[in-house]
Every structure is written in structure tokens, then in C-alpha cells.
XYZ file of C-alpha atoms in Angstrom:
405
model
C 92.995 77.618 127.053
C 93.464 73.172 126.938
C 96.804 72.906 127.675
C 96.780 68.980 127.616
C 95.479 68.610 124.059
C 97.435 71.131 122.498
C 100.352 69.777 124.174
C 98.667 66.257 122.257
C 98.214 68.012 118.916
C 101.822 68.602 118.787
C 102.862 65.672 119.278
C 100.155 65.250 116.403
C 102.269 67.608 114.462
C 105.713 65.925 114.810
C 104.787 62.071 114.258
C 102.046 62.974 111.303
C 104.476 65.185 109.953
C 105.861 61.398 107.843
C 103.011 59.829 107.991
C 101.205 62.606 105.518
C 103.397 62.453 102.710
C 104.207 58.774 102.586
C 107.398 58.300 101.238
C 108.308 61.450 100.248
C 111.472 62.063 98.670
C 112.478 58.157 98.909
C 109.580 56.869 96.905
C 111.992 58.839 93.520
C 114.935 56.821 95.105
C 112.959 53.604 95.898
C 111.727 53.710 92.279
C 114.708 54.930 91.086
C 116.374 51.566 92.214
C 113.525 49.597 90.869
C 114.691 51.158 87.286
C 111.623 53.776 87.180
C 112.499 56.449 85.080
C 112.456 60.131 85.749
C 108.710 60.677 83.770
C 107.297 57.441 84.913
C 108.157 58.827 88.715
C 106.876 61.977 87.532
C 103.505 60.968 86.731
C 103.209 58.594 89.660
C 103.439 61.423 92.185
C 101.334 63.425 89.864
C 98.605 60.757 90.093
C 98.367 60.773 94.098
C 98.399 64.514 94.593
C 95.513 64.614 91.633
C 93.580 61.725 93.416
C 94.131 63.885 96.396
C 92.490 67.051 94.817
C 88.942 65.452 94.360
C 88.885 64.973 98.353
C 90.769 68.298 99.332
C 87.451 70.082 99.522
C 84.664 67.654 100.437
C 87.981 67.723 103.377
C 87.392 71.048 104.396
C 83.483 70.789 104.068
C 83.967 67.733 106.462
C 86.049 69.581 108.744
C 83.481 71.797 109.464
C 80.382 69.784 109.813
C 82.404 66.738 111.962
C 82.898 66.393 115.559
C 84.378 63.106 114.945
C 87.592 65.242 114.245
C 89.541 62.655 115.960
C 88.557 59.715 114.346
C 88.975 60.849 110.786
C 92.547 61.818 111.186
C 92.827 57.630 112.625
C 91.675 56.924 109.728
C 94.167 58.835 107.644
C 97.264 57.620 109.455
C 95.518 54.374 108.937
C 94.833 54.712 105.068
C 98.384 55.775 104.168
C 100.827 53.680 106.359
C 98.762 50.548 104.944
C 98.715 51.651 101.402
C 102.611 52.980 101.846
C 103.336 49.183 102.781
C 101.639 47.828 99.685
C 104.759 48.951 97.907
C 107.574 47.251 99.634
C 105.676 43.893 98.698
C 104.745 44.844 94.919
C 106.202 46.644 92.416
C 103.992 46.228 90.070
C 102.609 50.128 88.711
C 98.933 49.919 88.850
C 99.948 49.033 92.576
C 101.918 52.172 93.169
C 99.589 54.450 91.533
C 96.903 52.555 94.157
C 99.112 53.236 96.463
C 99.989 56.950 95.567
C 96.339 57.650 94.900
C 95.627 56.644 98.498
C 97.715 58.716 99.609
C 96.777 61.893 98.360
C 93.086 61.188 99.056
C 94.261 60.533 102.868
C 96.393 63.798 103.476
C 93.836 65.589 101.877
C 91.165 64.506 105.011
C 94.705 64.688 107.024
C 95.655 68.452 106.723
C 92.192 70.877 107.191
C 91.453 68.697 110.035
C 94.696 69.780 111.751
C 93.702 72.847 110.859
C 90.356 72.875 112.313
C 91.096 71.072 115.684
C 93.895 73.726 116.345
C 91.321 76.366 115.373
C 88.839 74.947 117.835
C 91.047 74.196 120.528
C 93.116 77.485 120.604
C 90.555 79.612 119.455
C 91.119 82.828 116.685
C 92.773 84.506 119.144
C 95.765 81.902 119.973
C 95.393 80.237 116.408
C 98.704 82.088 115.036
C 100.565 80.712 118.251
C 99.185 77.420 117.820
C 100.304 77.242 114.133
C 103.432 78.357 115.213
C 104.196 75.461 117.667
C 102.106 73.459 114.877
C 104.949 74.211 112.119
C 107.330 73.805 114.142
C 106.347 70.154 115.596
C 105.723 69.190 112.305
C 109.287 70.477 110.463
C 110.914 68.918 113.716
C 108.857 65.461 113.091
C 110.027 65.806 109.447
C 113.705 66.911 110.107
C 113.736 63.595 113.140
C 112.783 61.302 110.564
C 114.540 62.357 108.050
C 118.215 61.738 110.109
C 116.881 58.538 111.318
C 116.071 57.441 107.827
C 119.448 58.448 106.166
C 120.928 56.761 109.095
C 118.883 53.861 108.560
C 118.991 54.005 104.724
C 122.881 53.839 104.411
C 122.947 50.869 107.581
C 119.770 48.475 105.743
C 118.435 49.776 102.602
C 115.665 51.949 101.450
C 113.499 49.596 102.831
C 113.969 51.224 106.375
C 112.057 53.803 105.441
C 109.082 51.551 105.984
C 109.478 50.298 109.438
C 110.358 54.671 110.413
C 107.077 55.688 108.836
C 104.892 52.696 110.379
C 106.677 53.329 113.945
C 105.678 56.968 113.820
C 101.835 55.991 112.676
C 101.827 54.335 115.225
C 103.147 56.883 117.620
C 100.937 59.850 115.693
C 97.673 57.820 116.762
C 98.668 57.666 120.148
C 98.770 61.293 120.452
C 95.590 61.722 118.416
C 93.624 59.875 121.289
C 95.124 62.095 123.936
C 93.631 65.207 122.908
C 90.514 65.172 124.607
C 87.368 65.215 122.494
C 85.367 67.750 124.385
C 88.209 70.654 124.102
C 87.504 71.231 121.074
C 85.179 73.415 120.235
C 83.105 72.719 117.301
C 82.036 76.057 116.379
C 85.138 77.702 116.863
C 86.891 75.279 114.854
C 84.866 76.352 111.646
C 84.984 80.348 112.479
C 82.300 81.177 114.628
C 81.254 82.545 118.269
C 79.245 80.446 120.496
C 76.653 83.667 120.194
C 76.838 83.026 116.233
C 74.616 80.484 114.481
C 76.015 77.502 112.518
C 73.107 77.147 110.099
C 72.451 81.068 109.307
C 75.626 80.689 107.370
C 76.911 82.040 103.918
C 76.624 79.241 100.988
C 79.761 78.166 99.873
C 79.662 79.736 96.472
C 80.077 83.157 98.646
C 84.154 81.819 100.127
C 84.789 80.894 95.692
C 83.609 85.271 95.787
C 85.790 86.629 97.872
C 88.551 88.073 96.263
C 91.234 87.358 98.272
C 90.802 84.156 98.948
C 90.611 83.701 95.269
C 94.101 85.831 94.507
C 95.812 83.857 97.578
C 94.683 80.303 95.790
C 95.738 81.438 92.430
C 99.262 82.369 93.651
C 99.773 79.245 95.935
C 98.865 77.458 92.878
C 101.651 79.279 90.940
C 104.091 78.675 93.780
C 103.127 74.514 94.319
C 103.587 74.861 90.244
C 106.938 76.040 90.468
C 108.791 74.353 93.827
C 106.951 70.847 95.140
C 109.101 69.452 92.208
C 111.844 70.882 93.428
C 112.965 68.618 95.860
C 112.564 64.977 94.619
C 114.147 66.246 91.074
C 117.345 67.275 93.132
C 117.020 63.800 94.466
C 116.536 62.349 91.437
C 119.810 64.258 89.565
C 121.757 62.920 92.054
C 119.982 59.095 91.358
C 120.907 59.274 87.801
C 124.753 59.782 88.712
C 125.346 56.128 88.902
C 129.512 58.171 89.799
C 128.348 60.440 92.555
C 130.038 60.652 95.837
C 127.006 60.593 98.263
C 124.430 57.907 98.196
C 121.007 58.976 96.859
C 119.593 57.739 100.151
C 121.603 59.889 102.131
C 122.060 62.627 99.905
C 117.626 62.689 100.446
C 117.795 62.485 104.184
C 119.498 65.538 104.060
C 117.605 67.393 101.763
C 114.736 67.362 104.120
C 117.416 67.922 107.489
C 118.331 71.078 106.297
C 114.537 72.899 104.718
C 113.952 71.147 108.345
C 116.345 72.628 110.695
C 115.018 76.287 108.942
C 111.345 75.805 109.221
C 111.039 75.191 112.428
C 112.740 78.859 113.829
C 110.853 80.907 110.706
C 107.855 78.947 111.755
C 107.977 80.762 115.089
C 109.233 83.712 114.124
C 105.942 84.056 112.166
C 103.913 83.464 114.508
C 104.890 85.846 116.736
C 105.755 88.698 114.198
C 102.501 88.341 112.120
C 100.483 90.878 114.161
C 103.308 93.125 113.942
C 103.834 92.517 110.197
C 100.711 91.317 109.112
C 100.214 88.345 106.750
C 100.318 89.917 103.837
C 104.479 91.035 104.049
C 105.062 87.337 105.606
C 103.745 85.948 102.319
C 105.233 88.469 100.146
C 108.995 87.340 101.694
C 108.431 83.862 100.828
C 107.249 84.101 97.383
C 110.398 86.441 96.849
C 112.461 83.773 97.730
C 111.480 80.504 95.159
C 113.151 82.729 92.121
C 116.647 82.485 94.128
C 115.987 78.933 95.140
C 115.000 77.794 91.737
C 117.912 80.013 90.332
C 121.145 78.668 92.293
C 119.347 74.562 91.373
C 119.692 75.577 87.528
C 122.865 77.286 87.499
C 124.642 74.923 89.588
C 124.171 70.760 89.518
C 127.022 70.350 91.920
C 125.772 68.224 95.375
C 126.546 70.839 97.660
C 124.774 73.341 96.085
C 121.756 71.966 97.570
C 122.475 73.538 101.028
C 121.612 77.045 99.578
C 118.710 75.867 97.729
C 117.038 73.608 100.852
C 117.564 76.960 102.748
C 115.534 78.786 101.044
C 113.019 76.256 101.077
C 112.747 76.452 104.829
C 112.499 80.093 105.044
C 109.492 79.991 102.831
C 107.556 76.809 103.837
C 108.661 78.115 107.227
C 106.284 81.431 106.983
C 103.925 80.169 104.621
C 102.440 77.796 107.259
C 102.043 80.181 108.978
C 100.393 82.989 107.073
C 98.395 81.468 104.683
C 96.230 79.437 107.247
C 96.106 82.845 109.795
C 95.371 85.321 106.589
C 92.227 82.574 105.017
C 90.940 82.246 108.951
C 91.095 86.075 109.297
C 89.279 86.702 106.254
C 86.522 84.158 106.249
C 86.178 84.986 110.374
C 82.700 84.797 111.336
C 81.763 82.488 107.637
C 81.542 79.792 109.174
C 82.844 77.678 106.343
C 86.699 78.750 107.414
C 87.837 74.988 107.349
C 86.102 74.953 103.793
C 88.152 77.835 102.795
C 90.924 76.065 103.832
C 90.042 72.965 101.815
C 89.834 75.471 99.081
C 92.939 77.355 99.087
C 94.566 73.658 99.904
C 93.003 72.486 96.456
C 94.473 75.341 94.638
C 97.826 74.508 95.910
C 97.055 70.566 95.383
C 96.482 71.775 91.573
C 99.590 73.002 91.398
C 101.740 70.389 93.421
C 100.665 67.642 91.706
C 101.578 68.538 87.980
C 104.607 69.703 89.095
C 106.249 66.412 89.390
C 105.298 65.551 85.691
C 105.958 68.558 84.382
C 109.758 68.798 85.442
C 110.177 65.159 85.333
C 109.519 65.313 81.610
C 111.258 68.583 80.769
C 114.341 66.760 82.929
C 113.389 63.488 80.592
C 113.361 65.779 76.917
C 116.156 68.453 77.653
C 118.062 68.449 80.999
C 117.486 68.726 84.681
C 118.587 72.199 84.223
C 116.092 73.156 81.814
C 113.364 71.914 84.512
C 115.163 73.659 86.798
C 114.587 77.123 84.572
C 111.018 76.647 84.233
C 109.903 76.205 87.276
C 111.820 79.731 88.371
C 109.677 81.028 85.874
C 106.966 79.655 87.348
C 108.210 80.892 90.452
C 107.725 84.437 89.550
C 104.756 84.540 88.192
C 103.360 83.221 91.586
C 105.108 86.276 93.156
C 103.635 89.057 90.164
C 100.158 87.167 90.382
C 100.370 88.142 94.299
C 101.245 91.155 94.087
C 98.899 92.939 91.561
C 96.212 90.503 93.301
C 96.860 91.971 96.495
C 96.578 95.697 95.825
C 93.190 94.768 94.159
C 91.787 92.799 97.245
C 92.906 96.259 99.546
C 90.330 97.941 97.386
C 87.374 95.594 97.620
C 87.130 94.277 101.460
C 89.502 92.837 102.548
C 89.423 92.938 106.712
C 92.461 95.083 108.187
C 92.183 93.026 110.615
C 93.826 90.038 108.532
C 96.337 93.074 107.021
C 97.726 93.487 110.419
């Protein structure tokens, strides 16, 4: 394997972690400080997520087709950084919406490109191991950025987050350029071996007819519908409590740090034990976590109850970050459209994630944060039931044994 390029890929994941999500949980804090309400903030987040959906499937197709994955990574990073910096200078509603739309479109491009580069560098045999490393570095980057951001916000205010993100974007760009272009096997990156013809591949509609892909997509749509708004709503609940003992900025940073600390060992664990347990078992374990997480958030509103909530978030995200891409690679191996399949899954995830903040934000505005968390928990149970029933069906309808073991 090309060791230098794989090491550079780890650094790309470390620095890109802070870039890909823009302001992330600090967006709600930033807008709350400028007197936006929870419902409006939720709709802004949803606008960005919906815009990203437009680019998700084309981004997967582009990853399969292009030989210039590094260049597209750099372009995506640059667009996210510039659109986020706009928020510091302009606070008009349409500027905020435009910024989130550009961020959503660019983030949709970055994710499949990173997966394709990983598959092209490590090959199918080394993919799970490298994805575990990628996720560990990604979570490490999120944790490091959150610690620095929390300290910076405490000392200098929310504006320090913009400086941090720009710095991380510059470092991510340098790491991307350190990946050797010739080390990327573009056939392997799309799920083909050297002996297979790139022209003799199934049409894209055949991916959508794959029962395992459809079931996984619907499950993750529900999962992210129930999961995506939990962290922003936790931060907004603290920001709305003007007598809170902890500053909203520090609270947002703490929520990220706790979950990322757990995600790192969970990602490495998933990569190591995927051959033993199988990807479906790891996905099931992650789905079991979310209902409990939402229950705790709904039942207890004390600031310190976010600790178990975010520990559980780390468990679920760490497992899914490795198990889902690995499962799709196995299911679509030899199709030539592996990254298009990943794009379809990201599309389904994005639908849920995009609608989640608006759903939770409006429930919180109309009723209470406790009610919002309860609804998110009910959706999480629906995701678990869908996966449980669907996985039984897919086992009887052509899922390769290598994807289950």
C-alpha cells in the first residue's frame, strides 16, 4: 500500500473534520447571539441540508468518473470556508441561507471523494482498516477543534471559531496535496478490479433496485431524522436559558469533545472487529443506542446530563462511520458504481439530517425541548424496527455472504 499517501489521507480527515460542517454546533450559538429564534435557526440548517441533497448523488457519480479527486476536495474545502466567512461580515437572512446552501453542496462533494480516495489507495481488502483510521483521525480533528474553539470562544467570543476554521482549511489543503495522484487506483476506487472493464458495469437504476441498499438507506434516513437535531437542540436549550451556569459556547464545545473522545476508540474497534461480527451486527448495535440517547435528553434537562447523551452519540457514530461504508462496498463490489451507491446512502442520510433541525426546532418552539427530544426518540425506534425487519428480508434476497461476515 502507498504508505505516504495513506498517512496524508489520515491528516486530510483530521483537518477536514472541522471544515466540512462549517460552524457546526456553533452556528446555533452564533445566530442566537444575533437574536434568531429556534424555529428560524432550524429552517436555516434545513436549507443547507436540502441543498446538499441536490449534490449528493451526482457527487457519488462524479467520484466514480473523475480522476481528479484531489482537486475536487480542494475546491469543496475552499467554497465552505469562503461561504462561512460571509457570516462574520453579513447577518442578513438571505446571506445566512446562501452560506448554508453553499456549505451543504460542498460538503456533499467532500464525503464521497474521501471514501473513493480511501478505496483507491487501500483497495477492498484494506478498506475497513483504513476507514477505521480515517474515522479516528476525523473524530480526533473534531475533538481538537472543539477544545480549541471552546477555549477561544471563552477568551475572545464566537468570532474565534471563524479563524480556527480557516486555519484548519489551509492545513487540510496542504494534506490533500501530499497525497500522490498516481497512488490512487481509479478502478479500485469505484469497486472494480484491474481485470474488469470500466465500461461493462450495471446501470445506476440497478443499484436502487438492490434490496440491501434500499433498506440501509431508509434505515439511515430515519436514524438521522432522529439524530441530527439532538446536538444543536442541546446547545440551543442552554443558550435559551439565560441564567445557565455554563456559557453556551463552552457547552457546545464540551458536547463535541465528549462524543469525539468516544468515537475514536469505537471507530477503531469497528474496523478491527468487522470481520468477526459482520457489518450488519455493528449497524444494529449503533441503532440500539439512539432511542436511549433521546430518552435521556427528553427526561432530564440539567446541563450535565448531556454527558451520557454525548457518550452514546460517540458509540453510535463511531460504529456507523466504519460499518456503513464497509457494508456498501461489500454489497456493491464489482458493480463499478460503489461511490454512486455510497452517494445514494448519503442522500438518504441527508434527507433525514436536513429535516431533523426544522422538525425539532419547530416542536421546541411550539411546545418544549423535552417534547422535541421525545419525538426524535420515537423516530429512532422506527429506524431500529425498519433495519431489523429489512435485514431479515435482505438476507433472503441476494445479500452477499461477505457483506454479512
